[in-house]
mmCIF file of C-alpha atoms in Angstrom:
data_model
loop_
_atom_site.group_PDB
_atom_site.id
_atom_site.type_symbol
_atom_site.label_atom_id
_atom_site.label_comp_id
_atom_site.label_asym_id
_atom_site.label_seq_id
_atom_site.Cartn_x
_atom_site.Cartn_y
_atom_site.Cartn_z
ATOM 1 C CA UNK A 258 198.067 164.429 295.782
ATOM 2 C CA UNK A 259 195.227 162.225 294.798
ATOM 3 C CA UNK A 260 193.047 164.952 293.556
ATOM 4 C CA UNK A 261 195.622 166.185 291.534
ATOM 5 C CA UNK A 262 196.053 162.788 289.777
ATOM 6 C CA UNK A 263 192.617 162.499 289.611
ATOM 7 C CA UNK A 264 192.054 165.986 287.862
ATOM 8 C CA UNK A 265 195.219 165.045 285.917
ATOM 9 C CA UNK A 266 193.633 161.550 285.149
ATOM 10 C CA UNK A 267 190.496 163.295 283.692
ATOM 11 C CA UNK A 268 192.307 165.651 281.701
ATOM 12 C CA UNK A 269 194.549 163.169 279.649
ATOM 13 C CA UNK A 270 191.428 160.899 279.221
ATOM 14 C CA UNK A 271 191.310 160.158 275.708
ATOM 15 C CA UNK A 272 188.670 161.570 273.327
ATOM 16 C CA UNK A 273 185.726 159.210 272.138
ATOM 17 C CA UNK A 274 186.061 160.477 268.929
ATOM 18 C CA UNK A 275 189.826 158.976 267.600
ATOM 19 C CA UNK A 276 191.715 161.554 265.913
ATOM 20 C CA UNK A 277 189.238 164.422 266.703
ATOM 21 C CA UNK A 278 191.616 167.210 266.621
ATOM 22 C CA UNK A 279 193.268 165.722 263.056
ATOM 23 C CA UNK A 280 189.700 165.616 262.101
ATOM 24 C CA UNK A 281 188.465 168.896 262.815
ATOM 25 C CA UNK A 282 191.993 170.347 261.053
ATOM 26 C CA UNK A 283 191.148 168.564 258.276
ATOM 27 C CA UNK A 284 187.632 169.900 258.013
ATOM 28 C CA UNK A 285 188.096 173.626 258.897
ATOM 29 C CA UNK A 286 191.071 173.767 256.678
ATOM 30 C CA UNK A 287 188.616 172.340 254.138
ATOM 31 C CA UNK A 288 185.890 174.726 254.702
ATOM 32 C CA UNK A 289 188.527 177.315 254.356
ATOM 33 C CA UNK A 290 190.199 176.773 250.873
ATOM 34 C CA UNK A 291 186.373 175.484 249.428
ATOM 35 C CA UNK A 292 184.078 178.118 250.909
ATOM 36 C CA UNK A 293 184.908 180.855 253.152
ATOM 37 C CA UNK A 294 188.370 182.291 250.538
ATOM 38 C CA UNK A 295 185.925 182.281 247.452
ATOM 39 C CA UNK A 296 182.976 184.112 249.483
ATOM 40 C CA UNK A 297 185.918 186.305 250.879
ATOM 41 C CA UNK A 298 187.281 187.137 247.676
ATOM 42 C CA UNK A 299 184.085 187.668 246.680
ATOM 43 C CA UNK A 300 183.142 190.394 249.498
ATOM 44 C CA UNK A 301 186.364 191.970 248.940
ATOM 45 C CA UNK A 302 186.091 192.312 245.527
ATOM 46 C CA UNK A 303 182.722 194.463 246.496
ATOM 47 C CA UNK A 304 183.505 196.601 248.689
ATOM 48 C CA UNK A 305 186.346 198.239 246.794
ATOM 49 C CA UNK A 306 183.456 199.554 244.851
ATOM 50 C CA UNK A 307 182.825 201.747 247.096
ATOM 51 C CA UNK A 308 179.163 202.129 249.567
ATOM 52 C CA UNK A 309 177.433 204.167 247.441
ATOM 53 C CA UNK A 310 178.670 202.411 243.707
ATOM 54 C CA UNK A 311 177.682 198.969 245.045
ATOM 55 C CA UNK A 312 174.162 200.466 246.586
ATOM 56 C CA UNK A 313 173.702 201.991 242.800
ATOM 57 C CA UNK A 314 174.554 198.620 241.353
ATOM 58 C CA UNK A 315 172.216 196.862 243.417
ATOM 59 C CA UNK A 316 168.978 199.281 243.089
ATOM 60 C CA UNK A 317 169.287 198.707 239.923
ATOM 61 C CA UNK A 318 165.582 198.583 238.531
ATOM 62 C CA UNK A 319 166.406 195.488 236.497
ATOM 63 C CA UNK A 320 168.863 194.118 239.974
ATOM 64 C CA UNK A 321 166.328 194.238 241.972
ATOM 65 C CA UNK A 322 163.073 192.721 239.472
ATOM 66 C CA UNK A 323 165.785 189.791 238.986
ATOM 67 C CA UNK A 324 166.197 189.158 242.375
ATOM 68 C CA UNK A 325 162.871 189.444 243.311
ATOM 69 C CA UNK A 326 162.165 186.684 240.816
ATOM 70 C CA UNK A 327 164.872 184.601 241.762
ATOM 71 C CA UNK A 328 163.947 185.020 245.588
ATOM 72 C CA UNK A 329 160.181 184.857 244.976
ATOM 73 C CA UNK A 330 159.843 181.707 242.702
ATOM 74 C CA UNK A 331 162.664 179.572 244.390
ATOM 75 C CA UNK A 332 160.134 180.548 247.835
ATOM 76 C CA UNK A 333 156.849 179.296 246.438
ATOM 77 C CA UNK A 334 158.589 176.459 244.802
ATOM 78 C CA UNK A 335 159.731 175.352 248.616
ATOM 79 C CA UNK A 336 156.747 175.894 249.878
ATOM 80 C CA UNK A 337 155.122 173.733 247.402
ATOM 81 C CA UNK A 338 157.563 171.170 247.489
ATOM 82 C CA UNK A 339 157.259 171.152 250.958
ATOM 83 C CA UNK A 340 153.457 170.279 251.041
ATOM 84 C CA UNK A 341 153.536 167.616 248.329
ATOM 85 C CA UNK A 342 156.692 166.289 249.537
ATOM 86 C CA UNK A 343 155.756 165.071 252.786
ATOM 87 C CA UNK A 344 152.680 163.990 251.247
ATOM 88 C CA UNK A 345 154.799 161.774 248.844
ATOM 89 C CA UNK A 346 156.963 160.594 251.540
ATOM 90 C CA UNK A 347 153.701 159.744 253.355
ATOM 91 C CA UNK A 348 152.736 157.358 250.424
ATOM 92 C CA UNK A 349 156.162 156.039 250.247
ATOM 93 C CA UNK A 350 156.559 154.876 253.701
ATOM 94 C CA UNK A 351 152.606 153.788 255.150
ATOM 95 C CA UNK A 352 151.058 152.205 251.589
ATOM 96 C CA UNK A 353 152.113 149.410 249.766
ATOM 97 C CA UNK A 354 151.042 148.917 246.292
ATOM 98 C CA UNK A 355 151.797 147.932 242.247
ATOM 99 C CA UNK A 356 154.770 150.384 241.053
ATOM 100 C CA UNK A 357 155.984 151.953 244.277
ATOM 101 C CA UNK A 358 159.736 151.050 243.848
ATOM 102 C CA UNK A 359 159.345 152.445 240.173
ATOM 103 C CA UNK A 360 157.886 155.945 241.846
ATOM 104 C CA UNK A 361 160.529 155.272 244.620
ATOM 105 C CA UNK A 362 163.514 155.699 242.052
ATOM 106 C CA UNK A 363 161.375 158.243 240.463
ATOM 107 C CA UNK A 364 161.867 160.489 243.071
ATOM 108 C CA UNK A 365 165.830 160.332 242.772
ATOM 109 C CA UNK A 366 165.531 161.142 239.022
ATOM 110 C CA UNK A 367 166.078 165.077 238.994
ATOM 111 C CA UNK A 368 169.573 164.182 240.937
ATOM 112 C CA UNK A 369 170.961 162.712 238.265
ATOM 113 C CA UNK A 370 169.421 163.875 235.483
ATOM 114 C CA UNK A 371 171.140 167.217 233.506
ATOM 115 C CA UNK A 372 169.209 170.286 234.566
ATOM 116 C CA UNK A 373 169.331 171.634 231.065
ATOM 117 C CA UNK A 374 167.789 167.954 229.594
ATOM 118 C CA UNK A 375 165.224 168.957 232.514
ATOM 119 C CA UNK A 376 164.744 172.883 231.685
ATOM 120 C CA UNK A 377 163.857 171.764 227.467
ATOM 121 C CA UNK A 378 161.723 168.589 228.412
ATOM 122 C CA UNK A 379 159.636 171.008 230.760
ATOM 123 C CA UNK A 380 159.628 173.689 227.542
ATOM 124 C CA UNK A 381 158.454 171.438 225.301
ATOM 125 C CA UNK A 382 155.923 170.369 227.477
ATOM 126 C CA UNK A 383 154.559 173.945 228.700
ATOM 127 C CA UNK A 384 155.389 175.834 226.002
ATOM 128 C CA UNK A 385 152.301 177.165 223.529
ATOM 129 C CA UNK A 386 152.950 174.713 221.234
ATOM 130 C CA UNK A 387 153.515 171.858 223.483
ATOM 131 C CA UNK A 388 151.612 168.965 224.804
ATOM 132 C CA UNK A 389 150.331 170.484 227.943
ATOM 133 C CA UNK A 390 150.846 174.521 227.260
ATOM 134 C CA UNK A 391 148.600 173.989 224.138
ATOM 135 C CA UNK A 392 145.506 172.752 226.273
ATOM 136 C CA UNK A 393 146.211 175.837 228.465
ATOM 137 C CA UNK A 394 146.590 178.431 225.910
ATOM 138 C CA UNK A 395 143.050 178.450 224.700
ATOM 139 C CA UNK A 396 142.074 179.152 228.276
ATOM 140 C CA UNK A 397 144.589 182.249 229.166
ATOM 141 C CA UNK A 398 146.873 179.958 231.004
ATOM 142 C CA UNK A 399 150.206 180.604 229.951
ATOM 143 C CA UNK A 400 152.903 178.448 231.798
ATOM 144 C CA UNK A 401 156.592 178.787 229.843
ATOM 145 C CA UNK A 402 158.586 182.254 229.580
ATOM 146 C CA UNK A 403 156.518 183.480 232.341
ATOM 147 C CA UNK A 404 157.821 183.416 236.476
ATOM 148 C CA UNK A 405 154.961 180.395 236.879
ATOM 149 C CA UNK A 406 157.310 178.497 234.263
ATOM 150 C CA UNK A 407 160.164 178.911 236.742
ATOM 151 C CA UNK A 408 158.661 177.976 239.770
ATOM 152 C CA UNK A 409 157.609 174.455 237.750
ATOM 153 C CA UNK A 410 161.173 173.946 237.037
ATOM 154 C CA UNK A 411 162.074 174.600 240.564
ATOM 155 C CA UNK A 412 159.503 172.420 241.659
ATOM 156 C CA UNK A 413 160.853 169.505 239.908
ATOM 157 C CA UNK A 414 164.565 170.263 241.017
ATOM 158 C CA UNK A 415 163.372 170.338 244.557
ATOM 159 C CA UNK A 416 161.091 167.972 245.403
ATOM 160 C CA UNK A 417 163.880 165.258 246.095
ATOM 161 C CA UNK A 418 165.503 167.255 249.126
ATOM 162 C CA UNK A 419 161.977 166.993 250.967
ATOM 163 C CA UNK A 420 161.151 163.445 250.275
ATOM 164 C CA UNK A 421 164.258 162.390 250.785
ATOM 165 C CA UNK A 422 164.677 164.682 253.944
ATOM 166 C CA UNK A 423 161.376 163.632 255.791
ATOM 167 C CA UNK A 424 161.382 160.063 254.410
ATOM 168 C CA UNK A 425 163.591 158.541 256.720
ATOM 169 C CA UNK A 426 162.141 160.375 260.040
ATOM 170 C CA UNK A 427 158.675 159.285 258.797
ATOM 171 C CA UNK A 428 160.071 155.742 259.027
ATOM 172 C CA UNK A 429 161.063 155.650 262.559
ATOM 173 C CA UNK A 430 157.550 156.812 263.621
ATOM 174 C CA UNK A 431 155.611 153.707 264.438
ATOM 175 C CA UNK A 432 152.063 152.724 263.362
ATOM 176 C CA UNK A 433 151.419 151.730 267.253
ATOM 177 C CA UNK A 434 151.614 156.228 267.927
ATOM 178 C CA UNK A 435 148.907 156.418 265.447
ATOM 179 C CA UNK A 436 146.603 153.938 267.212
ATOM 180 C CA UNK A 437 147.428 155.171 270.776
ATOM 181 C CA UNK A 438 146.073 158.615 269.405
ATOM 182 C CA UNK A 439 143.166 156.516 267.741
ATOM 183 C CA UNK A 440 142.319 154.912 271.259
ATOM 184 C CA UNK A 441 142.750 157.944 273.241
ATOM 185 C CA UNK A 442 139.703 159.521 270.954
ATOM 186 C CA UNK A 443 141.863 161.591 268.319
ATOM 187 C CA UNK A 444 140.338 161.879 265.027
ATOM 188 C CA UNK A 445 142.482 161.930 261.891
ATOM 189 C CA UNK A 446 143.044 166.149 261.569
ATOM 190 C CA UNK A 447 144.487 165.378 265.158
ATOM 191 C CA UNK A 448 146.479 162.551 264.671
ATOM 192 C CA UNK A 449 147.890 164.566 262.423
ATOM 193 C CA UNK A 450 148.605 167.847 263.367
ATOM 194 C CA UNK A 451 149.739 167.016 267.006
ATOM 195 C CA UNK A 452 151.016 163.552 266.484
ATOM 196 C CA UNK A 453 153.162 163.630 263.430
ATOM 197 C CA UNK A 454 153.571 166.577 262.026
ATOM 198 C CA UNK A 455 155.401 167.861 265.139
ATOM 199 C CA UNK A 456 158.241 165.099 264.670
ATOM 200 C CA UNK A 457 158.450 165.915 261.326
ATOM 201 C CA UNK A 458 158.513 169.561 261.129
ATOM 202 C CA UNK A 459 162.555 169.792 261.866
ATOM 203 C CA UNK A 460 162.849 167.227 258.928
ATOM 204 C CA UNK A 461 160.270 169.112 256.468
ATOM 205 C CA UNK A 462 161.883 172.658 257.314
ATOM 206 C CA UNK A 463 165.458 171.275 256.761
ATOM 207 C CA UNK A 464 163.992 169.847 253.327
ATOM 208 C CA UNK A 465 162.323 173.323 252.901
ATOM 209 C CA UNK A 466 166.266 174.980 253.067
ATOM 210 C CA UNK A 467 167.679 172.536 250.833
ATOM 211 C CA UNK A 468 165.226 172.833 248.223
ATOM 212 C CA UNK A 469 164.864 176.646 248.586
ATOM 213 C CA UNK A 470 168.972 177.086 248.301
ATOM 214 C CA UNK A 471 168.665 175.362 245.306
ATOM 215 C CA UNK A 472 166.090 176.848 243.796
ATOM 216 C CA UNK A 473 168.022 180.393 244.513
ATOM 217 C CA UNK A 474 171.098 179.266 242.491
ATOM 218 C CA UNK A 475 169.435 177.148 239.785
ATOM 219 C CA UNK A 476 170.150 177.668 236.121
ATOM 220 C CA UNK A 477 170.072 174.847 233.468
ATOM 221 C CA UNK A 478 166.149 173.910 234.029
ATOM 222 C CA UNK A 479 165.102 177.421 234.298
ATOM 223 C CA UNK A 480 167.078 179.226 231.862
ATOM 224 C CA UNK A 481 164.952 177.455 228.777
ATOM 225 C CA UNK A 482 161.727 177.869 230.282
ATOM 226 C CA UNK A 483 161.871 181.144 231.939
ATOM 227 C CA UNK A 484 162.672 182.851 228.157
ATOM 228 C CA UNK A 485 164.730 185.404 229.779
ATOM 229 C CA UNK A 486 163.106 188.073 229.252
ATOM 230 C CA UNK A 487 164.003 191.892 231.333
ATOM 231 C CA UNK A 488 161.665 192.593 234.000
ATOM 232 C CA UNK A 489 159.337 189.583 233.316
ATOM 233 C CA UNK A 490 161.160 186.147 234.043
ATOM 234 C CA UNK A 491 164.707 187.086 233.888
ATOM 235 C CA UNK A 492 166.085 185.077 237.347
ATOM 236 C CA UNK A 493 169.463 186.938 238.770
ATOM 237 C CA UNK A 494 171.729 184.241 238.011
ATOM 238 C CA UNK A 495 170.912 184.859 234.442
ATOM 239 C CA UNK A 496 171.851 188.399 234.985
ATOM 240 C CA UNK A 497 174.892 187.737 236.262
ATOM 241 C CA UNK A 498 175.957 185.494 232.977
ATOM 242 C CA UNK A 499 174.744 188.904 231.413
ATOM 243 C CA UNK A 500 176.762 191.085 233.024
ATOM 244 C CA UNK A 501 180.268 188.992 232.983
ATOM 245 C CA UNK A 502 179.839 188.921 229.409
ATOM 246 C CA UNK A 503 179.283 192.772 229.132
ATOM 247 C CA UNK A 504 182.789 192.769 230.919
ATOM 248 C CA UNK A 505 180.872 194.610 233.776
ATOM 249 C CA UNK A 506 182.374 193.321 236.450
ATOM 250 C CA UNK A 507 181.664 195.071 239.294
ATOM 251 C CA UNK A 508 177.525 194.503 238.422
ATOM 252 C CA UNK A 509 178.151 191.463 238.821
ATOM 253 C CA UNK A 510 179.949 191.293 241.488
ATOM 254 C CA UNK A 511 177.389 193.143 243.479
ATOM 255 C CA UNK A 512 174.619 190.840 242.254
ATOM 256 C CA UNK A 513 176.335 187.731 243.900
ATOM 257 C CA UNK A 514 176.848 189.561 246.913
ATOM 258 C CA UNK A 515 173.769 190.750 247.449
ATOM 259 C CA UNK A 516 172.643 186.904 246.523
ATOM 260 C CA UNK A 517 175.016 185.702 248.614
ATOM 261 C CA UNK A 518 173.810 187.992 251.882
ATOM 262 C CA UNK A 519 170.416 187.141 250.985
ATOM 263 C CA UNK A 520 170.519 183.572 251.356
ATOM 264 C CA UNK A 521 172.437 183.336 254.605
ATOM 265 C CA UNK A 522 169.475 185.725 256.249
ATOM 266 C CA UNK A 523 167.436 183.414 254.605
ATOM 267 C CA UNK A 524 168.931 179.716 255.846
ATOM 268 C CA UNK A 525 169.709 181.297 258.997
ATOM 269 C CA UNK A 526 166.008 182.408 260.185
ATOM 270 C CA UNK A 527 165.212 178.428 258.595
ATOM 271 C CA UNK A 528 167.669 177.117 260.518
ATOM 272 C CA UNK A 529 166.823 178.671 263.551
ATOM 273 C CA UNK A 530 162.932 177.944 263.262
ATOM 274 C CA UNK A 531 164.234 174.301 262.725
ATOM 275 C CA UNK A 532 166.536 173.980 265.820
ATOM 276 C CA UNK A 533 163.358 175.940 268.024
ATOM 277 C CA UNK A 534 161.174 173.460 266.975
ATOM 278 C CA UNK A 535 163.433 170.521 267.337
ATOM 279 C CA UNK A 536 163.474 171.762 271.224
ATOM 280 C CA UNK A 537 160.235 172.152 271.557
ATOM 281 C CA UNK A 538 159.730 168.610 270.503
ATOM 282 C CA UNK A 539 161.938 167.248 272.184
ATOM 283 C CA UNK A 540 161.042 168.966 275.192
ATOM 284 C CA UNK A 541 156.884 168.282 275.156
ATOM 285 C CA UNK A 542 158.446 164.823 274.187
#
């Protein structure tokens, strides 16, 4: 009799979490009407086409250069980002100096600011004519209406989502780490390749996803700059614009699906980097 009103006991324990079946109701119910009908609907819509009418669709020279493009730029634009972002961040959080709450709110600016008031300042400036693509064009360097155009614009749009991703783990590392590894005869290359950067490579590779998914879908600062041109700098969501307003639907259709399989593969391998190395820290921790 007492185990059973000890088991009994356990079992009607409440939850530390108040309300956590309400909660989770709430959020997968949310989930559901916001995200996972639309990207149903969405595969549904495309496989009515039928296997071999949605592989046509998709092989489709001028598809697949748009997604390459797309795919290829919003890549090297994370990767970028990535670099100089925890490099910012680095500045941000260990120096103090004249300006650094100005470059602070800097950082924030692409958030608010319209991508398409972004996608014609960066024309202007790279653009033959403009300030900085008319110092380049004598030299062969041609920036706007070309893919190294987009990945500038993607740059710009992503940078935030690393900073702001690694700044606040960089925080919580303290300067005393830094000396210890000073003391214990580290030099600076391995302060920081086995000191910090493992702590903040689940923070830079979550950055790295956020700023690659939105590089992916990204259309006001890119469309101006990229010049849209077939084969050369047109990106896919551009092509899908295209397509909706040749009233060919099921091109279309196919494009966001294969966009939308894409970047799950995509976030999922990042993801799952990101948790192994979050172990692995944790662990050697």
């Amino acid at each position: 009799m007492a185990l059973r009103s000890s088991t009994r006991w356990r079992f009607r324990q409440p939850s530390v979490i108040p309300g956590f079946g309400l909660a989770l109701g709430v959020t997968l119910t949310w989930l559901t009407l916001i995200v996972l009908i639309p990207l149903s609907g969405l595969i549904w819509r495309s496989s009515g086409l039928g296997w071999s009418n949605f592989m046509a669709l998709v092989l489709d020279e001028r598809t697949v250069n748009a997604l390459t493009i797309s795919f290829g730029t919003a890549f090297i634009a994370a990767v970028v980002n990535l670099f100089f972002g925890v490099v910012l961040a680095w500045v941000l959080v260990r120096y103090r100096f004249p300006g650094k709450r100005v470059i602070d709110a800097m950082v924030d600016l692409p958030f608010a600011l319209p991508t398409a008031v972004a996608g014609i300042a960066l024309t202007a400036l790279y653009a033959p004519n403009g300030w900085i693509g008319s110092l380049l064009e004598p030299l062969g360097i041609k920036i706007a209406f070309t893919p190294a155009g987009i990945v500038i614009a993607l740059v710009f749009v992503g940078l935030p989502f690393v900073v702001r991703t690694v700044q606040p783990v960089m925080e919580e590392i303290d300067k005393e780490v830094e000396e210890a590894a000073a003391t214990l005869g580290a030099n600076r290359y391995q302060t920081i390749s086995r000191v910090l950067l493992p702590g903040l490579l689940p923070a830079g590779l979550t950055g790295f996803a956020l700023a690659f998914a939105r590089g992916v879908g990204e259309y006001g600062s890119v469309i101006f700059i990229a010049g849209n041109l077939p084969y050369v700098s047109e990106i896919a969501p551009l092509l899908i614009i295209i397509r909706l307003e040749e009233f060919n639907y099921p091109a279309a259709t196919a494009i966001a699906t294969v966009m939308l399989f894409l970047s799950f593969i995509m976030l999922l391998v990042i993801n799952s980097i990101q948790a192994w190395s979050r172990r692995r820290y944790s662990n050697g921790a």
